[in-house]
Short mmCIF file of C-alpha atoms in Angstrom, two decimals:
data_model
loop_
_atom_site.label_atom_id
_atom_site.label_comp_id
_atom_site.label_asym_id
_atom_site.label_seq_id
_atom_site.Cartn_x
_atom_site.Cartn_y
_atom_site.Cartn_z
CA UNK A 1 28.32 4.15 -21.18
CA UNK A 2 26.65 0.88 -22.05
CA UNK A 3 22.89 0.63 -21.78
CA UNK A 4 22.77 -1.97 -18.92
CA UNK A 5 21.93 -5.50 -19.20
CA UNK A 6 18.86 -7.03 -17.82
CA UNK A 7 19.09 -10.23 -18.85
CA UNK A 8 20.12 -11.59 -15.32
CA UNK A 9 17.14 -10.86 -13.77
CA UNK A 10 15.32 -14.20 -14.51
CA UNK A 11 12.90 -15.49 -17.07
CA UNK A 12 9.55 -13.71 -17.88
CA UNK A 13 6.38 -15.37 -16.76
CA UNK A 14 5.41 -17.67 -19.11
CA UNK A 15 2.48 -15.88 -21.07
CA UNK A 16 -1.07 -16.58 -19.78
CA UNK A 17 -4.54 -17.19 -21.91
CA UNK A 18 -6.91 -14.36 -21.68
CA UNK A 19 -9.26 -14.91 -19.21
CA UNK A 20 -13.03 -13.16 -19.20
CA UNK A 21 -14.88 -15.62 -16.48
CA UNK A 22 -14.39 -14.11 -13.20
CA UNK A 23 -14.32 -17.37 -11.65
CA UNK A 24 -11.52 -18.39 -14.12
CA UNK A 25 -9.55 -15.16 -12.62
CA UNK A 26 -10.60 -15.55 -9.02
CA UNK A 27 -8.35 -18.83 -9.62
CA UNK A 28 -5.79 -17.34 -11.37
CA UNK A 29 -5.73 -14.79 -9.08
CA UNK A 30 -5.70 -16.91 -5.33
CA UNK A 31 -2.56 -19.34 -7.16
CA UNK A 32 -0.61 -15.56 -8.07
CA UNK A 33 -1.13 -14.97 -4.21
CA UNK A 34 -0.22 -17.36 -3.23
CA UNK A 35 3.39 -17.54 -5.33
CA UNK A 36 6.36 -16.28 -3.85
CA UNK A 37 7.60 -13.12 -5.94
CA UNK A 38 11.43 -14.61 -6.31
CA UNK A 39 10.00 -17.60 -8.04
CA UNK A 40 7.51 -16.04 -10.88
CA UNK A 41 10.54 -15.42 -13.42
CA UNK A 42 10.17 -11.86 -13.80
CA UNK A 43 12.00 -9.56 -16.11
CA UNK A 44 12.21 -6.46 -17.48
CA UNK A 45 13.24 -7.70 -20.60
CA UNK A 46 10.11 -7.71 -23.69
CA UNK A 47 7.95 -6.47 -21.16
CA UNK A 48 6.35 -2.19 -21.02
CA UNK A 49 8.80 -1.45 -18.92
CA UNK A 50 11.77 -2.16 -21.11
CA UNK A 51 10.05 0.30 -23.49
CA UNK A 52 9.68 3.10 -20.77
CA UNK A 53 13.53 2.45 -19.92
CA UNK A 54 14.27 3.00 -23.47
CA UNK A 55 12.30 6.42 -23.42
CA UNK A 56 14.68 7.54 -20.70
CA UNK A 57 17.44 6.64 -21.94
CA UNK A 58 16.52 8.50 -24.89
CA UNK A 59 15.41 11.74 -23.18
CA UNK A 60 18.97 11.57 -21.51
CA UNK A 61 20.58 10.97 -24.81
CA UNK A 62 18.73 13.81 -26.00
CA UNK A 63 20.13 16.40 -23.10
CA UNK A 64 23.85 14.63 -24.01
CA UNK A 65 23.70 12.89 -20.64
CA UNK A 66 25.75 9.72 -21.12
CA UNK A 67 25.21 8.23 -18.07
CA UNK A 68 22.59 5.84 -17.90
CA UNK A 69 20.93 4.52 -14.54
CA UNK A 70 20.52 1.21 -14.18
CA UNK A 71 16.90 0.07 -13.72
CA UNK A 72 15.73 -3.19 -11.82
CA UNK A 73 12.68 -4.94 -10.56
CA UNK A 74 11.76 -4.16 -6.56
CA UNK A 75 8.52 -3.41 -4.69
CA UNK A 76 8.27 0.04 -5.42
CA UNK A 77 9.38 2.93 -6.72
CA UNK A 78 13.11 4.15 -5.44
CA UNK A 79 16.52 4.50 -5.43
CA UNK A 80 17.95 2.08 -2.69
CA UNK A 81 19.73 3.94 -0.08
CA UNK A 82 21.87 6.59 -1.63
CA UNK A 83 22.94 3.92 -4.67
CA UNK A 84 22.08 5.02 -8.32
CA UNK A 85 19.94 2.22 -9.03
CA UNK A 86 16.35 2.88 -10.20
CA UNK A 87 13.76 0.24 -8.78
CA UNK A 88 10.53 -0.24 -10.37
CA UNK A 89 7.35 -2.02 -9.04
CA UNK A 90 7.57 -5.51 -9.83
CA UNK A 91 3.63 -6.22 -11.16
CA UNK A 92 4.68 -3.48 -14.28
CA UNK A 93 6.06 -6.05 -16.20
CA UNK A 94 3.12 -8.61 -16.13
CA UNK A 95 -0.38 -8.11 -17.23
CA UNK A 96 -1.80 -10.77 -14.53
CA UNK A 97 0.44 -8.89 -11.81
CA UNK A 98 -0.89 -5.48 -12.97
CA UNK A 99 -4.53 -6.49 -12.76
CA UNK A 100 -4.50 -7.20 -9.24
CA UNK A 101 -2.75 -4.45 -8.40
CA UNK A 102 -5.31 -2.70 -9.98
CA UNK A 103 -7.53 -4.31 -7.25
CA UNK A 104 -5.68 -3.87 -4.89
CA UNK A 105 -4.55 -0.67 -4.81
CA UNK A 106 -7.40 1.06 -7.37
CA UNK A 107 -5.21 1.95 -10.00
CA UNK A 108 -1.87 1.10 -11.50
CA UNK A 109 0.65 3.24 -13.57
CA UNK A 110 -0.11 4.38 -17.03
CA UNK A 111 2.89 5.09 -19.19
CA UNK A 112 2.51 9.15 -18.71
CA UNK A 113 2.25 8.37 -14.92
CA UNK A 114 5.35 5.77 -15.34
CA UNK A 115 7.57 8.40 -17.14
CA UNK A 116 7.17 10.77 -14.55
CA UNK A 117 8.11 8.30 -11.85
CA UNK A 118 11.34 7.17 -13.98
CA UNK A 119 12.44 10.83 -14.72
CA UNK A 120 12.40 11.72 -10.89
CA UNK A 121 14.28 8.21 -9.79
CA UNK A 122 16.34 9.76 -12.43
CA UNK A 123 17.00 12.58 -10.52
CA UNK A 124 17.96 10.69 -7.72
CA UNK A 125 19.84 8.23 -9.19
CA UNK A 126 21.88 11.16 -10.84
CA UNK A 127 22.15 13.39 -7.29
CA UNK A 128 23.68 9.76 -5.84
CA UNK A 129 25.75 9.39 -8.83
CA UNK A 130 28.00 12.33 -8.77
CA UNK A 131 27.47 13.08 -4.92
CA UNK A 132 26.14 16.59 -6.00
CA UNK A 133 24.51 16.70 -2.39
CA UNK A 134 27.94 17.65 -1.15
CA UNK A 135 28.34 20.54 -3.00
CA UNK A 136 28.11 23.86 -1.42
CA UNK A 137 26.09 25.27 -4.41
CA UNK A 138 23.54 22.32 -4.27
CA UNK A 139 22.98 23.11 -0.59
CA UNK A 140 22.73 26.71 -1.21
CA UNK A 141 19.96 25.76 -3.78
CA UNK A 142 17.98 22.67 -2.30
CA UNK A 143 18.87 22.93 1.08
CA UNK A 144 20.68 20.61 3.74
CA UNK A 145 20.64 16.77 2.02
CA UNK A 146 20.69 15.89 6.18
CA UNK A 147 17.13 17.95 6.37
CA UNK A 148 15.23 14.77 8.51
CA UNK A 149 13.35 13.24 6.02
CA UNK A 150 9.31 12.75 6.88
CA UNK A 151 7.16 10.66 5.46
CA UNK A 152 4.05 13.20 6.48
CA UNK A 153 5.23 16.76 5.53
CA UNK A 154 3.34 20.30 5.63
CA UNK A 155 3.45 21.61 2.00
CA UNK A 156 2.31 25.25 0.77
CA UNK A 157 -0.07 24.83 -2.38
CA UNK A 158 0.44 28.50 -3.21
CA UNK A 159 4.45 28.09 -3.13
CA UNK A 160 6.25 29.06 -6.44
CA UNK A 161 9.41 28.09 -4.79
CA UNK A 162 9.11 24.66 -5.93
CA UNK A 163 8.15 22.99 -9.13
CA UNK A 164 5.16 20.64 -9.51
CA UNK A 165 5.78 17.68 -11.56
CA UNK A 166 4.37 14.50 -8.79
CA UNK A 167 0.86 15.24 -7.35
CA UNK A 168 0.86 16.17 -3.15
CA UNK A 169 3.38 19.50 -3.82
CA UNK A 170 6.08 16.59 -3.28
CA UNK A 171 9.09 18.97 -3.96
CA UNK A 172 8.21 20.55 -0.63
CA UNK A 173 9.23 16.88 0.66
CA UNK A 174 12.69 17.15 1.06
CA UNK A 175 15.92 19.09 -0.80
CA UNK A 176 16.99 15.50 -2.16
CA UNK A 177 12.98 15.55 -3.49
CA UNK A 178 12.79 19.13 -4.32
CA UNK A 179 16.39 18.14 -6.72
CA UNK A 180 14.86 14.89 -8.30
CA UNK A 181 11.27 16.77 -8.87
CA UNK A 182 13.30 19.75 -10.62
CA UNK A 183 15.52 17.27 -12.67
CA UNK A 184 12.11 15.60 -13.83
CA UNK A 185 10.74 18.97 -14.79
CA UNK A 186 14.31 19.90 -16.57
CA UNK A 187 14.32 16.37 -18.59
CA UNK A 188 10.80 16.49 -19.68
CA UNK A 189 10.68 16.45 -23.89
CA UNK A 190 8.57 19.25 -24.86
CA UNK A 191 8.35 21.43 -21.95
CA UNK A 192 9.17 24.66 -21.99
CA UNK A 193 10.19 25.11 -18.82
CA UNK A 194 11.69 28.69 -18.40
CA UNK A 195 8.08 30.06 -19.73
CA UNK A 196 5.99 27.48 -17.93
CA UNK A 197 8.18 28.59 -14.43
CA UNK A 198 8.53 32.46 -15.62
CA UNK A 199 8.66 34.40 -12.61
CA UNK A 200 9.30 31.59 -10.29
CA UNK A 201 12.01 31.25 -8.00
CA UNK A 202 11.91 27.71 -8.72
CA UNK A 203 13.28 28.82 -11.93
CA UNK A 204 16.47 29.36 -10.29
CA UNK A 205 16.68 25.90 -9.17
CA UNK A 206 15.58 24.59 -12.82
CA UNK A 207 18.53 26.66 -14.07
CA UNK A 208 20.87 25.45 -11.52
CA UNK A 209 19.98 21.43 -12.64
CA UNK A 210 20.95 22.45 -16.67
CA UNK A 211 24.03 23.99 -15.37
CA UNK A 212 25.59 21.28 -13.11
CA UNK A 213 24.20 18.69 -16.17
CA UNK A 214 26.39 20.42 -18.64
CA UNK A 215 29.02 19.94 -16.27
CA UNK A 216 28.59 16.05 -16.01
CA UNK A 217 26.80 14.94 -18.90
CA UNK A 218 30.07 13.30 -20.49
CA UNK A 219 30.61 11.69 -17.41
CA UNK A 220 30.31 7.82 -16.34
CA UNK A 221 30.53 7.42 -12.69
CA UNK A 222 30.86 4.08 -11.00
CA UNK A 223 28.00 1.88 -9.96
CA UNK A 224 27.76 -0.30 -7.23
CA UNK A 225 26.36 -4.01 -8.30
CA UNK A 226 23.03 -4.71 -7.13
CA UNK A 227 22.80 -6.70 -3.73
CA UNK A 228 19.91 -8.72 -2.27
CA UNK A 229 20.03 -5.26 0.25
CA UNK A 230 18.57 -3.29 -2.73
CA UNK A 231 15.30 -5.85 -3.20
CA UNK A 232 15.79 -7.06 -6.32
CA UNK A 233 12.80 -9.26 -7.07
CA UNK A 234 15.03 -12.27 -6.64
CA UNK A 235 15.46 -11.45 -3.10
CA UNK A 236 11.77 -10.84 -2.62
CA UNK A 237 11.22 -14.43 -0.76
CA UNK A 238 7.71 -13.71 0.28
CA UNK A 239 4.47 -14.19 -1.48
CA UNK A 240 2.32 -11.37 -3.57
CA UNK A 241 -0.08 -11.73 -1.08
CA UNK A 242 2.14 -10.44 2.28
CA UNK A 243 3.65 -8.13 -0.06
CA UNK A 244 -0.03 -6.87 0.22
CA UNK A 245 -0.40 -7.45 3.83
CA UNK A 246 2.94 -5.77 4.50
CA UNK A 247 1.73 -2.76 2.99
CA UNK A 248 -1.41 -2.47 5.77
CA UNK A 249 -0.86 0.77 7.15
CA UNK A 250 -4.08 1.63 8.97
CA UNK A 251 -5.57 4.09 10.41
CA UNK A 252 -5.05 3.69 14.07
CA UNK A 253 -9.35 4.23 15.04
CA UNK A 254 -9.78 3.41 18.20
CA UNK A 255 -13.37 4.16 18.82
CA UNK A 256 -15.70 2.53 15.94
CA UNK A 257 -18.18 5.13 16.76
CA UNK A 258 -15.29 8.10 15.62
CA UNK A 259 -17.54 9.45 12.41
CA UNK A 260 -20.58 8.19 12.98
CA UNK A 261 -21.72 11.83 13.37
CA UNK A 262 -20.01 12.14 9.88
CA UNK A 263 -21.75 9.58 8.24
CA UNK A 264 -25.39 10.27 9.49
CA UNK A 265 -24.72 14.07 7.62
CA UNK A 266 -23.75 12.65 4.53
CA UNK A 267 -26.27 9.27 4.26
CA UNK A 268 -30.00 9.39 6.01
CA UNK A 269 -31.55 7.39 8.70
CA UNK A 270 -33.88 4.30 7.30
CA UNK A 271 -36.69 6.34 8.30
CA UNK A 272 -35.94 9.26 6.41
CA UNK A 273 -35.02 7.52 2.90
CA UNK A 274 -36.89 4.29 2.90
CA UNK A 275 -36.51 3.14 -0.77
CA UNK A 276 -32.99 4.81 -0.97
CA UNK A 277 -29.82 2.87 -1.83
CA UNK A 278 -27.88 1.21 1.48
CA UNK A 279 -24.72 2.88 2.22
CA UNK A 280 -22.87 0.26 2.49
CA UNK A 281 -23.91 -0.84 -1.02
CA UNK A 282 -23.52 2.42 -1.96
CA UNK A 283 -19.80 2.38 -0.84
CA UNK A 284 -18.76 -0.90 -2.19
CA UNK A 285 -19.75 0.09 -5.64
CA UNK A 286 -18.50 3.17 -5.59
CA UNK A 287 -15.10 1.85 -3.59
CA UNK A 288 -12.30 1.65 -6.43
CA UNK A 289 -13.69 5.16 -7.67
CA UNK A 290 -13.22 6.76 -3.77
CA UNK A 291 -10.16 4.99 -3.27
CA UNK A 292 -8.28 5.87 -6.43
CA UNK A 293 -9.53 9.70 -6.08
CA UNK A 294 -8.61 9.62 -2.31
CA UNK A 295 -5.04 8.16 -3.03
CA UNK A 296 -4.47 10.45 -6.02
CA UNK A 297 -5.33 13.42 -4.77
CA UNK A 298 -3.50 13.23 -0.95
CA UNK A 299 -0.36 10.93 -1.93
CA UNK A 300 -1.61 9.09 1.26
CA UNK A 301 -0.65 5.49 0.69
CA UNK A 302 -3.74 2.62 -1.12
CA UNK A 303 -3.52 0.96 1.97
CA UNK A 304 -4.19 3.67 4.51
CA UNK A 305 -7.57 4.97 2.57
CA UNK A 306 -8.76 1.25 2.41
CA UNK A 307 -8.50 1.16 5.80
CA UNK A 308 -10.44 4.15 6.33
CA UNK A 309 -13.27 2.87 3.52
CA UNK A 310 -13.25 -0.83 5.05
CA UNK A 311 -13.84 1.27 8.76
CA UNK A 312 -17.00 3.62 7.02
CA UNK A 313 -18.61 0.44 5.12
CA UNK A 314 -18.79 -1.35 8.33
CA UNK A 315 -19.96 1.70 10.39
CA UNK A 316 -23.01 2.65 7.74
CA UNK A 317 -23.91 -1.17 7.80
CA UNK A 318 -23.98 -1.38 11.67
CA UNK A 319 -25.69 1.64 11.32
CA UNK A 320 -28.57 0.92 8.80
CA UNK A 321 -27.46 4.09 6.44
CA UNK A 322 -29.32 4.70 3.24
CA UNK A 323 -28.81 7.08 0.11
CA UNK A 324 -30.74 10.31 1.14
CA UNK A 325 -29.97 12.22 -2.13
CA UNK A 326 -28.91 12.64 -5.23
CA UNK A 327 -25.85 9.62 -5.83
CA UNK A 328 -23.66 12.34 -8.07
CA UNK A 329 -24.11 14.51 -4.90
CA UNK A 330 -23.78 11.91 -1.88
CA UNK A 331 -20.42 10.77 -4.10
CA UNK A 332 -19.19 14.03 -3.80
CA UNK A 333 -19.83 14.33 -0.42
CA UNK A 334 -18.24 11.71 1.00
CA UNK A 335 -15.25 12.10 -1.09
CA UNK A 336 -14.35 15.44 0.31
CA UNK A 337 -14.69 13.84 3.59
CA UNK A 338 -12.55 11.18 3.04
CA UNK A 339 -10.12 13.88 1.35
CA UNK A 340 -10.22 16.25 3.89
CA UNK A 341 -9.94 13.40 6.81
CA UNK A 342 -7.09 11.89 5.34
CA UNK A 343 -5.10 15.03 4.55
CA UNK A 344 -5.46 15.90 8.09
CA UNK A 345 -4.44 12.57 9.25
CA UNK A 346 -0.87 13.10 6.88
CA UNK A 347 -0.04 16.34 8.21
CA UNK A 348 -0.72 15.77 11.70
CA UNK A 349 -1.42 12.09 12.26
CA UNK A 350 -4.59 12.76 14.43
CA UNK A 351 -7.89 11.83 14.57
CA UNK A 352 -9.20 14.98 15.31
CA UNK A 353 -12.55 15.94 13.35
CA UNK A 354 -12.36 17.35 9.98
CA UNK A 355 -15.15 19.68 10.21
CA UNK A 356 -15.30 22.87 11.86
CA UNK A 357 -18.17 25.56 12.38
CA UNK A 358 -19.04 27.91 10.15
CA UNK A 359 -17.69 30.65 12.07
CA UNK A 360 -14.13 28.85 12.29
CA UNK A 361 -14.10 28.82 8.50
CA UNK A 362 -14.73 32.41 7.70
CA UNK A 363 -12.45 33.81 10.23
CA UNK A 364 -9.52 31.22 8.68
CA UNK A 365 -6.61 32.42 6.32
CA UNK A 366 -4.86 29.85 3.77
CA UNK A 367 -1.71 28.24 5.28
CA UNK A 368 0.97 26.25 4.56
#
């Protein structure tokens, strides 16, 4: 099949001076927010991401897959609704775009972290493609593709039933996530993957993918074309700034006082650190460094940790919070806090406390 054509999605943004001031950026930045994402001319075309497509159309080539996935510009990551169409975060192709996602969201996509992304779309694109869901063998493998699909799931770190390939055990998911994780695992170049899974029983489902691949790799199945349904950037008629604000999930705190018991046992009271750092000063400059780790390791969404960051900073400023101890060790701290707070708010979507006595710890076993 014929590598597909980009070339009608637009005109790339017109390339921009380099710009060190932060005033000069604060500019640029406040105009890009203000721009409606339909009308910035992006493309995939002579941008990184054409060279990522290229590297997985090559590791296909290289397992004799012929078909080839279309790839297009949305808001995120995804294949749209069953269709095997790959979408890919729109701010990857521009440098100005991938700044302030940067700052908005603490981190964007390196080309290791793209890859993986792009071989599990893959997967799904592929499972879409040939409709393997409806085979009795996939089922029998992966489990029901009707499974209700949660955004919040339970997952077992200590399962070997599942490979690991995106961070948060996110094979556990869903069988149409456990098949796209295990087709990333199978197409990665250089990975031995029947040593690295010896023993597994996920190795049974990583030998079930190179079967059913041999079966369709000469095949070229038909596409659907791409509709405004699918968000192609075209069709994103809002500005980058509500594609921000659309993405404020919060943390539904109803009482501002919630951690305050929290925060006084990981800062100190003004009288006990008189000369130390404010928390709240603390925080902000510390903030990208919490939020990235925080979103990284829980697969909670950028938007739900700020939420729960913006809520501390205010609380430790209303409550006059200082810097008791060592930084290294107050940084620690409050970043297994914020972990463990916001991994109990994805598996059970409560506000309950994170801690728990002593007691309550020693007498608990690991579960899923």
């Amino acid at each position: 099949m014929a590598p597909f054509c980009f070339a009608r999605f637009g005109t790339r943004i017109a390339p921009c001076r380099h710009v060190d001031r932060s005033t000069e950026w604060q500019e640029e930045r406040d105009a890009l927010l203000g721009k409606r994402i339909s009308e910035l001319g992006l493309q995939i075309r002579g941008s990184r991401v054409e060279h990522l497509v290229d590297e997985l159309y090559k590791e296909l080539a290289a397992k004799s897959i012929s078909f080839r996935p279309p790839v297009y510009l949305s808001d995120q990551w995804g294949c749209p609704d069953g269709t095997p169409l790959i979408g890919v975060p729109f701010y990857l192709v521009d440098r100005r775009l991938e700044r302030l996602e940067e700052e908005m969201s603490g981190a964007v996509e390196d080309d290791a972290e793209a890859m993986r992304y792009l071989r599990h779309e893959c997967g799904h694109a592929i499972n879409y493609a040939f409709h393997l869901y409806d085979r009795e063998d996939w089922r029998t493998t992966f489990g029901s593709f009707a499974a209700p699909y949660r955004e919040r799931y339970r997952a077992d770190p200590f399962s070997r039933a599942h490979v690991r390939h995106i961070l948060g055990w996110y094979a556990q998911k869903h069988p149409d996530e456990d098949f796209a994780e295990t087709f990333a695992v199978w197409l990665t170049p250089g990975l031995d993957w029947r040593s690295e899974y010896s023993d597994w029983p996920a190795l049974k489902k990583l030998e079930y993918v190179n079967g059913v691949m041999g079966e369709i790799r000469e095949l070229s199945p038909h596409v659907p074309a791409l509709t405004a349904d699918d968000l192609p950037v075209e069709s994103m008629n809002y500005t980058v700034a509500e594609h921000y604000d659309s993405d404020g999930e919060a943390i539904p705190i109803g009482d501002a006082r919630q951690f305050d018991a929290d925060l006084r046992r990981i800062f100190a009271a003004p009288a006990d650190a008189p000369s130390g750092t404010s928390a709240d000063h603390f925080m902000e400059q510390h903030y990208r460094e919490v939020l990235v780790r925080l979103t990284y390791w829980t697969g909670e969404s950028p938007a739900v940790v700020r939420s729960l960051l913006d809520h501390l900073i205010t609380r430790v400023r209303a409550l006059a919070l200082r810097v008791g101890g060592l930084e290294a060790a107050t940084l620690i701290e409050l970043t297994a806090f914020g972990t463990a707070f916001v991994m109990n708010y994805r598996h059970t979507q409560s506000l309950g406390r994170t801690s728990r006595s002593k007691a309550d710890v020693r007498g608990d076993e690991v579960s899923a």
